[in-house]
Amino acid sequence: MKYITKSEKETFELSQKFAGKLAGGEVLCLIGDLGAGKTAFIKGLAKGLNVKNIITSPTFVLLKPYLAKLKNIYKLVHIDAYRLDSGAELDYIGAEEYFKDENCVTVIEWADKVRDVWPKKAIQIKFKILKGDKREINIFN
Ligand code: ADP
Ligand code: MG
């Protein structure tokens, strides 16, 4: 499904709503250039999953779990693959356990860098910068 948002707030609201459709066990693979709105999307997702902590994305933190609470979803795991060039390191730190966890939603920023570890069920989400504050967000599910 393709969406156009016209502000960061609209992107936030889109993902907040999208969170309500999740059941747990999803792995969301976000792709898009710097400033395309990936982190903004994750912040809305976190809000929608009732995460109380603030989502930060320092690139030196590879994986960060948050407590969530929506239906059977108790965890939101944020992976930032920016500085990786394969999924080997994710394998090493056991990211696959989170991918398999039905009570967890995993979201991977810069997911194109770790395509080798995408699970079959991965939901690809592509971000494109259009003119000004417009962003095209494509959710392939
Ligand atoms: P990424 O994580 O993809 O690098 P961020 O979410 O960190 O991107 O940053 C997006 C930047 O673009 C922010 O500064 C935000 O204010 C701005 N922005 C402008 N329009 C939008 C929009 N429609 N959706 C999301 N962010 C937007
Ligand atoms: Mg980001």
PDB file of N, CA and C in Angstrom, residues 68-105:
ATOM      1  N   ALA A  68       6.723  -2.926  25.206  1.00  0.00           N
ATOM      2  CA  ALA A  68       5.537  -2.457  24.503  1.00  0.00           C
ATOM      3  C   ALA A  68       4.328  -3.136  25.130  1.00  0.00           C
ATOM      4  N   LYS A  69       3.138  -2.655  24.793  1.00  0.00           N
ATOM      5  CA  LYS A  69       1.938  -3.342  25.280  1.00  0.00           C
ATOM      6  C   LYS A  69       0.761  -3.034  24.358  1.00  0.00           C
ATOM      7  N   LEU A  70       0.537  -3.960  23.456  1.00  0.00           N
ATOM      8  CA  LEU A  70      -0.651  -3.878  22.599  1.00  0.00           C
ATOM      9  C   LEU A  70      -1.049  -5.306  22.248  1.00  0.00           C
ATOM     10  N   LYS A  71      -2.233  -5.699  22.657  1.00  0.00           N
ATOM     11  CA  LYS A  71      -2.665  -7.085  22.471  1.00  0.00           C
ATOM     12  C   LYS A  71      -1.563  -8.023  22.962  1.00  0.00           C
ATOM     13  N   ASN A  72      -1.062  -8.906  22.077  1.00  0.00           N
ATOM     14  CA  ASN A  72      -0.015  -9.843  22.505  1.00  0.00           C
ATOM     15  C   ASN A  72       1.397  -9.341  22.269  1.00  0.00           C
ATOM     16  N   ILE A  73       1.519  -8.079  21.948  1.00  0.00           N
ATOM     17  CA  ILE A  73       2.852  -7.518  21.674  1.00  0.00           C
ATOM     18  C   ILE A  73       3.424  -6.906  22.951  1.00  0.00           C
ATOM     19  N   TYR A  74       4.547  -7.456  23.390  1.00  0.00           N
ATOM     20  CA  TYR A  74       5.168  -6.975  24.632  1.00  0.00           C
ATOM     21  C   TYR A  74       6.538  -6.346  24.419  1.00  0.00           C
ATOM     22  N   LYS A  75       7.026  -6.450  23.179  1.00  0.00           N
ATOM     23  CA  LYS A  75       8.365  -5.938  22.898  1.00  0.00           C
ATOM     24  C   LYS A  75       8.404  -5.277  21.540  1.00  0.00           C
ATOM     25  N   LEU A  76       9.138  -4.175  21.479  1.00  0.00           N
ATOM     26  CA  LEU A  76       9.471  -3.575  20.188  1.00  0.00           C
ATOM     27  C   LEU A  76      10.991  -3.560  20.137  1.00  0.00           C
ATOM     28  N   VAL A  77      11.554  -4.153  19.099  1.00  0.00           N
ATOM     29  CA  VAL A  77      13.006  -4.163  18.971  1.00  0.00           C
ATOM     30  C   VAL A  77      13.405  -3.305  17.783  1.00  0.00           C
ATOM     31  N   HIS A  78      14.254  -2.346  18.048  1.00  0.00           N
ATOM     32  CA  HIS A  78      14.725  -1.416  17.023  1.00  0.00           C
ATOM     33  C   HIS A  78      16.163  -1.773  16.654  1.00  0.00           C
ATOM     34  N   ILE A  79      16.342  -2.142  15.392  1.00  0.00           N
ATOM     35  CA  ILE A  79      17.681  -2.459  14.900  1.00  0.00           C
ATOM     36  C   ILE A  79      18.103  -1.370  13.935  1.00  0.00           C
ATOM     37  N   ASP A  80      19.307  -0.837  14.099  1.00  0.00           N
ATOM     38  CA  ASP A  80      19.829   0.151  13.167  1.00  0.00           C
ATOM     39  C   ASP A  80      21.033  -0.454  12.450  1.00  0.00           C
ATOM     40  N   ALA A  81      20.823  -0.835  11.212  1.00  0.00           N
ATOM     41  CA  ALA A  81      21.850  -1.561  10.454  1.00  0.00           C
ATOM     42  C   ALA A  81      22.754  -0.629   9.648  1.00  0.00           C
ATOM     43  N   TYR A  82      22.688   0.663   9.925  1.00  0.00           N
ATOM     44  CA  TYR A  82      23.410   1.654   9.123  1.00  0.00           C
ATOM     45  C   TYR A  82      24.873   1.305   8.860  1.00  0.00           C
ATOM     46  N   ARG A  83      25.562   0.897   9.920  1.00  0.00           N
ATOM     47  CA  ARG A  83      27.003   0.678   9.737  1.00  0.00           C
ATOM     48  C   ARG A  83      27.361  -0.781   9.408  1.00  0.00           C
ATOM     49  N   LEU A  84      26.379  -1.569   9.111  1.00  0.00           N
ATOM     50  CA  LEU A  84      26.644  -2.970   8.755  1.00  0.00           C
ATOM     51  C   LEU A  84      26.711  -3.139   7.240  1.00  0.00           C
ATOM     52  N   ASP A  85      27.412  -4.182   6.794  1.00  0.00           N
ATOM     53  CA  ASP A  85      27.281  -4.480   5.373  1.00  0.00           C
ATOM     54  C   ASP A  85      26.873  -5.926   5.108  1.00  0.00           C
ATOM     55  N   SER A  86      26.517  -6.589   6.199  1.00  0.00           N
ATOM     56  CA  SER A  86      25.842  -7.882   6.066  1.00  0.00           C
ATOM     57  C   SER A  86      25.162  -8.166   7.398  1.00  0.00           C
ATOM     58  N   GLY A  87      24.364  -9.225   7.411  1.00  0.00           N
ATOM     59  CA  GLY A  87      23.632  -9.550   8.624  1.00  0.00           C
ATOM     60  C   GLY A  87      24.418 -10.394   9.617  1.00  0.00           C
ATOM     61  N   ALA A  88      25.679 -10.679   9.295  1.00  0.00           N
ATOM     62  CA  ALA A  88      26.475 -11.573  10.147  1.00  0.00           C
ATOM     63  C   ALA A  88      26.478 -11.122  11.606  1.00  0.00           C
ATOM     64  N   GLU A  89      26.656  -9.837  11.816  1.00  0.00           N
ATOM     65  CA  GLU A  89      26.718  -9.310  13.173  1.00  0.00           C
ATOM     66  C   GLU A  89      25.370  -9.451  13.904  1.00  0.00           C
ATOM     67  N   LEU A  90      24.300  -9.333  13.138  1.00  0.00           N
ATOM     68  CA  LEU A  90      22.959  -9.497  13.725  1.00  0.00           C
ATOM     69  C   LEU A  90      22.751 -10.942  14.152  1.00  0.00           C
ATOM     70  N   ASP A  91      23.228 -11.846  13.323  1.00  0.00           N
ATOM     71  CA  ASP A  91      23.177 -13.271  13.658  1.00  0.00           C
ATOM     72  C   ASP A  91      23.923 -13.501  14.953  1.00  0.00           C
ATOM     73  N   TYR A  92      25.086 -12.908  15.026  1.00  0.00           N
ATOM     74  CA  TYR A  92      25.982 -13.084  16.161  1.00  0.00           C
ATOM     75  C   TYR A  92      25.341 -12.632  17.467  1.00  0.00           C
ATOM     76  N   ILE A  93      24.601 -11.531  17.433  1.00  0.00           N
ATOM     77  CA  ILE A  93      23.978 -11.051  18.677  1.00  0.00           C
ATOM     78  C   ILE A  93      22.583 -11.648  18.899  1.00  0.00           C
ATOM     79  N   GLY A  94      22.201 -12.583  18.043  1.00  0.00           N
ATOM     80  CA  GLY A  94      20.962 -13.336  18.289  1.00  0.00           C
ATOM     81  C   GLY A  94      19.675 -12.642  17.872  1.00  0.00           C
ATOM     82  N   ALA A  95      19.751 -11.789  16.875  1.00  0.00           N
ATOM     83  CA  ALA A  95      18.563 -11.062  16.421  1.00  0.00           C
ATOM     84  C   ALA A  95      17.450 -12.004  15.960  1.00  0.00           C
ATOM     85  N   GLU A  96      17.856 -13.169  15.484  1.00  0.00           N
ATOM     86  CA  GLU A  96      16.884 -14.128  14.961  1.00  0.00           C
ATOM     87  C   GLU A  96      15.884 -14.572  16.021  1.00  0.00           C
ATOM     88  N   GLU A  97      16.327 -14.600  17.266  1.00  0.00           N
ATOM     89  CA  GLU A  97      15.425 -14.955  18.370  1.00  0.00           C
ATOM     90  C   GLU A  97      14.263 -13.970  18.447  1.00  0.00           C
ATOM     91  N   TYR A  98      14.578 -12.709  18.217  1.00  0.00           N
ATOM     92  CA  TYR A  98      13.527 -11.684  18.216  1.00  0.00           C
ATOM     93  C   TYR A  98      12.620 -11.847  16.992  1.00  0.00           C
ATOM     94  N   PHE A  99      13.216 -12.160  15.837  1.00  0.00           N
ATOM     95  CA  PHE A  99      12.424 -12.345  14.613  1.00  0.00           C
ATOM     96  C   PHE A  99      11.362 -13.429  14.819  1.00  0.00           C
ATOM     97  N   LYS A 100      11.726 -14.456  15.587  1.00  0.00           N
ATOM     98  CA  LYS A 100      10.841 -15.604  15.779  1.00  0.00           C
ATOM     99  C   LYS A 100       9.821 -15.389  16.888  1.00  0.00           C
ATOM    100  N   ASP A 101      10.046 -14.357  17.682  1.00  0.00           N
ATOM    101  CA  ASP A 101       9.230 -14.109  18.871  1.00  0.00           C
ATOM    102  C   ASP A 101       7.854 -13.537  18.486  1.00  0.00           C
ATOM    103  N   GLU A 102       6.821 -14.299  18.761  1.00  0.00           N
ATOM    104  CA  GLU A 102       5.454 -13.887  18.389  1.00  0.00           C
ATOM    105  C   GLU A 102       4.918 -12.744  19.247  1.00  0.00           C
ATOM    106  N   ASN A 103       5.634 -12.444  20.318  1.00  0.00           N
ATOM    107  CA  ASN A 103       5.209 -11.339  21.187  1.00  0.00           C
ATOM    108  C   ASN A 103       6.030 -10.081  20.945  1.00  0.00           C
ATOM    109  N   CYS A 104       6.777 -10.117  19.856  1.00  0.00           N
ATOM    110  CA  CYS A 104       7.704  -9.030  19.576  1.00  0.00           C
ATOM    111  C   CYS A 104       7.496  -8.492  18.161  1.00  0.00           C
ATOM    112  N   VAL A 105       7.610  -7.179  18.019  1.00  0.00           N
ATOM    113  CA  VAL A 105       7.667  -6.572  16.688  1.00  0.00           C
ATOM    114  C   VAL A 105       9.093  -6.051  16.521  1.00  0.00           C
TER     115      VAL A 105
END
